[in-house]
Coordinates of C-alpha atoms and ligand atoms in Angstrom, one line a residue:
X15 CA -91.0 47.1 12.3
X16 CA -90.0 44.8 15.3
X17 CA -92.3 42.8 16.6
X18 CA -92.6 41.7 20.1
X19 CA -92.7 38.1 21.0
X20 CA -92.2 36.0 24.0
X21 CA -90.1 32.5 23.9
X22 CA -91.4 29.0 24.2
X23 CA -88.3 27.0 23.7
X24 CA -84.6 27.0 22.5
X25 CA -82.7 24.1 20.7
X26 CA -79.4 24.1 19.8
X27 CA -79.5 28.4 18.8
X28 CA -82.7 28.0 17.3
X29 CA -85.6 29.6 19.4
X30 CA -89.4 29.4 18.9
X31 CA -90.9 32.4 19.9
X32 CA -94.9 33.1 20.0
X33 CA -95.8 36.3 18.5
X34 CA -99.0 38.0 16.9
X35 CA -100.7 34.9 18.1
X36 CA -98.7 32.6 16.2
X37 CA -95.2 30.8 16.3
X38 CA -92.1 31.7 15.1
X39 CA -88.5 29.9 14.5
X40 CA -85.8 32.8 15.3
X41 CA -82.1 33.0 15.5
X42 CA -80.2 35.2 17.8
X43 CA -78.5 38.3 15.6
X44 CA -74.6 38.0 16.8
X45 CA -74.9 41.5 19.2
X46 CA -77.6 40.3 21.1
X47 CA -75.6 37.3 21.8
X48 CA -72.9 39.4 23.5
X49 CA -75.8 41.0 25.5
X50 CA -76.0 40.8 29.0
X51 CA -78.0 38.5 29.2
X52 CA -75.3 35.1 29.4
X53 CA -78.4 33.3 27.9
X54 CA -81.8 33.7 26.3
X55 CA -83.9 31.2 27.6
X56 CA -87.7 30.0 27.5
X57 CA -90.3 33.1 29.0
X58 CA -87.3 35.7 27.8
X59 CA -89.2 38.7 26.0
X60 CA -87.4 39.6 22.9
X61 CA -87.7 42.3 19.5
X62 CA -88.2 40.1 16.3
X63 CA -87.7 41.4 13.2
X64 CA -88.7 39.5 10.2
X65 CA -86.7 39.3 6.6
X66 CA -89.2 39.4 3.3
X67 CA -88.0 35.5 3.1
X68 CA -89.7 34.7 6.5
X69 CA -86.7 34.3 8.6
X70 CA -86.7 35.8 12.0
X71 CA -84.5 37.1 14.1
X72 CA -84.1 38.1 17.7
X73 CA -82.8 42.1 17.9
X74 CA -83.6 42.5 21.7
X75 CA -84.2 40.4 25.1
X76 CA -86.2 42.8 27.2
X77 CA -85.2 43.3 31.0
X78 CA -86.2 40.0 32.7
X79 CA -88.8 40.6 35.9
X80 CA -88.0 37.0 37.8
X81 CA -85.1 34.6 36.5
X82 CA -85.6 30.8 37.8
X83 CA -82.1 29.1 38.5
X84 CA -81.3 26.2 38.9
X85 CA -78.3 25.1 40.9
X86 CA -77.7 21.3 40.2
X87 CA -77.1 19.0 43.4
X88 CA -73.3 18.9 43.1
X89 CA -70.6 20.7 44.9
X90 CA -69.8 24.3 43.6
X91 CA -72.2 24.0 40.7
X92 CA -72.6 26.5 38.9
X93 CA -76.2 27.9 38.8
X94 CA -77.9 28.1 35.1
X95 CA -80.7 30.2 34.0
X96 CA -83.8 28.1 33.1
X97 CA -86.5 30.4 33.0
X98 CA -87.4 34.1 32.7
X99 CA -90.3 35.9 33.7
X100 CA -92.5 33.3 35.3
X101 CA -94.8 34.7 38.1
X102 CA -95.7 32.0 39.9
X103 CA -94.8 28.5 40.7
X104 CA -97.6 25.7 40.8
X105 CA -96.5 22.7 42.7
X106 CA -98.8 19.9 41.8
X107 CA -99.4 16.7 44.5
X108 CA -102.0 13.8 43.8
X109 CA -104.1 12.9 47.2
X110 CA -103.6 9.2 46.0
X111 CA -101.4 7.1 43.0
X112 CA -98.9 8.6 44.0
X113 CA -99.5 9.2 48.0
X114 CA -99.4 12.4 48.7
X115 CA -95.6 13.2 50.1
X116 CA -95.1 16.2 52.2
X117 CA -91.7 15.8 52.3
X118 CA -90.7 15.9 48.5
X119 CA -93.9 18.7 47.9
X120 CA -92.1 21.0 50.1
X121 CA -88.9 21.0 47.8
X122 CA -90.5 21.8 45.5
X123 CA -92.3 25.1 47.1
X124 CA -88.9 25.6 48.7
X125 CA -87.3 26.4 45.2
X126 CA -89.9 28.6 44.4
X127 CA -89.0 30.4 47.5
X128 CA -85.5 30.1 47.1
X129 CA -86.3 32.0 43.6
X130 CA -88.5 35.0 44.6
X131 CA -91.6 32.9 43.4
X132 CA -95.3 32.9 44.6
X133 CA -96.7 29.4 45.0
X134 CA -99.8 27.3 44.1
X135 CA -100.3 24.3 45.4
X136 CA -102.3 22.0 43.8
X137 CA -103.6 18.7 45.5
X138 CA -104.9 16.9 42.7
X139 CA -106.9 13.7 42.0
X140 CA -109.3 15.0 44.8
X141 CA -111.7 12.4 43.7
X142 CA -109.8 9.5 45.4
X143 CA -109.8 11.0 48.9
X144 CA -112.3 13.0 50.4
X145 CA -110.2 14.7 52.9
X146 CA -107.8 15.9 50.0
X147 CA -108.4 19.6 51.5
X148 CA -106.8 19.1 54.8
X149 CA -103.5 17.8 53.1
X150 CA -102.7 21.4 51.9
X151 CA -104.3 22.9 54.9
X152 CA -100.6 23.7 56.3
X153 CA -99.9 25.8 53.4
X154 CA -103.4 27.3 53.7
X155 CA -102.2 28.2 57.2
X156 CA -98.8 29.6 55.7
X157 CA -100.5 31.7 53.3
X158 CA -100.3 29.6 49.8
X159 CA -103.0 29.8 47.8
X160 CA -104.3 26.2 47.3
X161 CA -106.7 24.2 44.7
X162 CA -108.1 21.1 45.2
X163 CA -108.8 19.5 41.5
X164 CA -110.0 16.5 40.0
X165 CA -109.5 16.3 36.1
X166 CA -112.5 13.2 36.7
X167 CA -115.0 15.4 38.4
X168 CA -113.9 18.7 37.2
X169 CA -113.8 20.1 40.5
X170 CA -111.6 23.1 40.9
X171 CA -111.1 23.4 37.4
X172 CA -112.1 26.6 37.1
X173 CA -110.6 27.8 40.1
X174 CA -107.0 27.0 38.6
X175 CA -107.8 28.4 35.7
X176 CA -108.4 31.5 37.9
X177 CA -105.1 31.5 39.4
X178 CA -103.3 31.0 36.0
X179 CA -105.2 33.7 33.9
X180 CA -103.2 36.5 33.0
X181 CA -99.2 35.2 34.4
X182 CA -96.9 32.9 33.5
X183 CA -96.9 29.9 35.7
X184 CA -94.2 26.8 35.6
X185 CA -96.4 23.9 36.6
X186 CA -94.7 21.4 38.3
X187 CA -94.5 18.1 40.7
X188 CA -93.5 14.9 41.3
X189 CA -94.3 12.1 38.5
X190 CA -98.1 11.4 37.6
X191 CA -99.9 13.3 40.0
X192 CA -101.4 14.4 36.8
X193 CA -99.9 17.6 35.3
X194 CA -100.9 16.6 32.0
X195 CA -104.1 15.6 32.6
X196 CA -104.7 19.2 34.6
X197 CA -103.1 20.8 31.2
X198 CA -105.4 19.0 28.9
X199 CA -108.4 19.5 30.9
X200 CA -108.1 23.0 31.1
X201 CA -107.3 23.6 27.6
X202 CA -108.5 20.7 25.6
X203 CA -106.4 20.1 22.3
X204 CA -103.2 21.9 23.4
X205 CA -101.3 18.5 23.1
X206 CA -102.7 18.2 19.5
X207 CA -102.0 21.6 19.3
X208 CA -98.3 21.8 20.4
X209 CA -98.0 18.3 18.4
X210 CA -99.1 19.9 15.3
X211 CA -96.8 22.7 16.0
X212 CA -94.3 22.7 12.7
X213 CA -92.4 25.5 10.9
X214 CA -90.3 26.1 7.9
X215 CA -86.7 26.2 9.0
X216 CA -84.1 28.5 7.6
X217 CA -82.9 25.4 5.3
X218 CA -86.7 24.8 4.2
X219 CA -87.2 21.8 6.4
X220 CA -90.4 21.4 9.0
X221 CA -89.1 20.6 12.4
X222 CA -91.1 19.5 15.2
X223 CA -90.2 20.3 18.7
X224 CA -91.8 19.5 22.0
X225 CA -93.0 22.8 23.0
X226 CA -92.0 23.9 26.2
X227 CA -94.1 26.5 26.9
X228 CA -97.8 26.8 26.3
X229 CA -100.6 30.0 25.4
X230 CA -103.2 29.1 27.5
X231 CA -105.7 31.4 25.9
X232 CA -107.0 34.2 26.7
X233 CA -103.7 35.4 28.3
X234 CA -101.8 33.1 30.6
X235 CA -99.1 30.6 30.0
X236 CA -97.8 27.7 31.4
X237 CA -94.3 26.4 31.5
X238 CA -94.3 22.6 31.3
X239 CA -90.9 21.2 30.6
X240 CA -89.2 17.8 31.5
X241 CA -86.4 19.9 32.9
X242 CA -88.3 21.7 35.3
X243 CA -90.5 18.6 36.2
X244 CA -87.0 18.0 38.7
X245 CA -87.1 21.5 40.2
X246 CA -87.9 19.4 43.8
X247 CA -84.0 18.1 43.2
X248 CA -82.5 21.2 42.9
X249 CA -79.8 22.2 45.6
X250 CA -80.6 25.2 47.7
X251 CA -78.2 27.0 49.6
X252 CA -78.1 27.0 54.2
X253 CA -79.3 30.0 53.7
X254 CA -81.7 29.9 50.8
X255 CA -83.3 27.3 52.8
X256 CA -83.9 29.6 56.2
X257 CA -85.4 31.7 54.0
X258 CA -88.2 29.6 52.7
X259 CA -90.1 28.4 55.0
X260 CA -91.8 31.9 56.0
X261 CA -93.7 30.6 58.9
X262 CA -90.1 29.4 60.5
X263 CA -88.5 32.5 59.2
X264 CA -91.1 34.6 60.8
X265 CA -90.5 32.6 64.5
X266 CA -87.0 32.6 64.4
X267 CA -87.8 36.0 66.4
X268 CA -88.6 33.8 69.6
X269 CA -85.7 31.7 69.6
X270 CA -83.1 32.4 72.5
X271 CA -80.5 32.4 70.1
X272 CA -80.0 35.2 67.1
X273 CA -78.6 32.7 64.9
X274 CA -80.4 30.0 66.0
X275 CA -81.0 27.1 63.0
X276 CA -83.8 25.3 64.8
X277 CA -82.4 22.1 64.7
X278 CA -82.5 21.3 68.4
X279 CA -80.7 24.2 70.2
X280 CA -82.0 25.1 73.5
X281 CA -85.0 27.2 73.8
X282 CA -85.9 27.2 70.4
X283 CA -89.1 29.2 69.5
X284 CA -89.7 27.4 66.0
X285 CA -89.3 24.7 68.1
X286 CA -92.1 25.4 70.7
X287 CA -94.3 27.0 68.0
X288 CA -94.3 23.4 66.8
X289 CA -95.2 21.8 69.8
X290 CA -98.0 23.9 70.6
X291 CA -99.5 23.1 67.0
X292 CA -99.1 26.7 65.7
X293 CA -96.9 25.4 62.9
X294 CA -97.1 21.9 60.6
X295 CA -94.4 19.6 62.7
X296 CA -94.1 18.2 58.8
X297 CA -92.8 21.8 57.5
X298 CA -90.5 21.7 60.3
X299 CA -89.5 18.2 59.7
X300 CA -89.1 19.4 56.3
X301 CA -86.8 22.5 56.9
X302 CA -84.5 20.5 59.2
X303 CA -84.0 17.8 56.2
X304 CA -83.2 20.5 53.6
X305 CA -80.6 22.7 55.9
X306 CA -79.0 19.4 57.2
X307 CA -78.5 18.3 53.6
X308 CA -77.2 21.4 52.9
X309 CA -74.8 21.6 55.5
X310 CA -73.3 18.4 54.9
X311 CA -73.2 18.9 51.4
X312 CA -70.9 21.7 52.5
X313 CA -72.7 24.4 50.4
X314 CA -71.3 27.6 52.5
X315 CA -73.5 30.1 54.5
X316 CA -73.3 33.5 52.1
Ligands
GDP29 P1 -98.1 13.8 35.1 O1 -96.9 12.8 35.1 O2 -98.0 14.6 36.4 O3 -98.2 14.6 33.9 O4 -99.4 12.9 35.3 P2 -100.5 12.5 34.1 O5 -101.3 13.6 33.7 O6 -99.8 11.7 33.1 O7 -101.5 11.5 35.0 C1 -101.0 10.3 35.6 C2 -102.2 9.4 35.8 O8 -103.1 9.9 36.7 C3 -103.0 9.1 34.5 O9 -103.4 7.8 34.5 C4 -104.2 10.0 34.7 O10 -105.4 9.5 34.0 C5 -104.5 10.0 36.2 N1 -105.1 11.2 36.7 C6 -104.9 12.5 36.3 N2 -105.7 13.3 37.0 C7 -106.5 12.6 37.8 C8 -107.6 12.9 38.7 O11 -107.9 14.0 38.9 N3 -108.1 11.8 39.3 C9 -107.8 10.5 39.1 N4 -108.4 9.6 39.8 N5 -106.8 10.2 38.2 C10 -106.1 11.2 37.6
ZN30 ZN1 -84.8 28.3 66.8

């Protein structure tokens, strides 16, 4: 009988896959390969059968409900498939060591957006600021849901947890804001865990992987790779960008002009909005930096 798994990490044709509560090395049988699918990649939901000798392999890939692409920050490149199935995107900022950075947090909440993706946004290392709350007030005001943790005090722990129960969540952010720390304090020994994580390979060695893709028990997991600890790099296209900022989206409705981009064309209602405090001037400032780069990257309009 098949059984039905989900996958934490590929390598080089060789996919780990988490199934009846435990892991499993898997290859891919050759049809599946010339699915539909271009790729199987990490969160992909697949059919395993296993042979009386232990080997495993992937019959199936079920239909995917998200995809997360990534297009690279080059001309014309080509956009990959990274990740399949993930609910929800929670972008991770420290209040302190590193400062908090508006700019670079809203990248990364713009690729989610770009992507279809419901974001978190995490301001962590509360402890070090007391006013940590009113740095993700903006994207209160847009509608985010927001935590404010502190892996010292414990505070909002249990509130994350909330949000990551039952879905798959990337976790992501800029460099040692502390989403390791968050992982380990919500799940204590998952590090050892995934460390310890070893199987018998088709040639009878034990391989050890860096798992990319973590059961947080009872049912949630959490995607935490060093390839989508970049995702605030990612290229976004003119009008990918327009498109993610909902608060600007949803005042472009004012604006004199139908197509107006809100970057300084004359009555401009995003523009105004902003001025009367009714939306973050640093989202706008952010918006205007991401659909100038994209412009003068050249990326078309689709
Ligand atoms: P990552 O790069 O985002 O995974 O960050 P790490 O989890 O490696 O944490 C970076 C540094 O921040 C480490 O020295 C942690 O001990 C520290 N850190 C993590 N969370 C907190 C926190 O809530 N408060 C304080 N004050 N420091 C923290
Ligand atoms: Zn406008």
């Amino acid at each position: 009988m098949p059984e039905e798994g989900i996958v934490l990490s590929s390598a080089g044709g060789r996919y780990r896959v988490f199934s009846g509560g435990t892991v499993v090395e898997a290859s891919l049988r050759g049809r599946v390969k010339r699915g539909h699918h271009a790729r199987v990649v990490v969160g992909d939901r697949v059919l395993l059968r296993r042979d009386p000798s232990g080997a495993a392999t992937i019959e199936g890939v079920g239909e995917r409900h998200s995809l997360l692409r990534r297009r690279g920050p080059g001309r014309g490149e080509r956009v990959r498939a990274v990740a399949a199935n993930v609910d929800q995107i929670v972008v991770v900022g420290a209040s302190h060591e590193p400062e908090w950075d508006a700019a670079l947090l809203d990248r990364f909440v713009a690729v989610a957006e770009a992507n279809e993706l419901p974001v978190v946004l995490v301001v962590n290392k509360c402890d070090l600021e007391p006013a940590a709350a009113a740095l993700v007030e903006p994207y209160a005001h847009v509608g985010y849901a927001v935590v404010c943790t502190s892996t010292r005090s414990g505070a909002g722990l249990e509130e994350l947890r909330g949000h990551l129960a039952g879905r798959v969540s990337v976790l992501t952010g800029p460099p040692g804001v502390g989403k390791s720390s968050l992982l380990n304090a919500l799940q204590p020994g998952l590090r050892l865990r995934t460390a310890e994580v070893s199987w018998r390979t088709g040639t009878g060695r034990h391989t050890t992987v860096a798992a990319e893709m973590h059961a947080l028990p009872p049912d949630g997991f959490v995607v935490d790779t060093p390839g989508l600890r970049d995702i605030g790099l990612w290229a976004l296209m003119p009008q990918e960008v327009t498109r993610a900022f909902p608060e600007i989206a949803r005042l472009g409705a004012a604006c004199r002009f139908d197509n107006c981009r809100h970057l300084g064309e004359p009555a401009c209602g995003v523009e105004a909005a902003a001025a009367r405090g009714e939306i973050a001037a640093s989202r706008l400032e952010s918006y205007r930096r991401l659909l100038r780069e994209a412009l003068e990257a050249g990326r078309p309009w689709q």
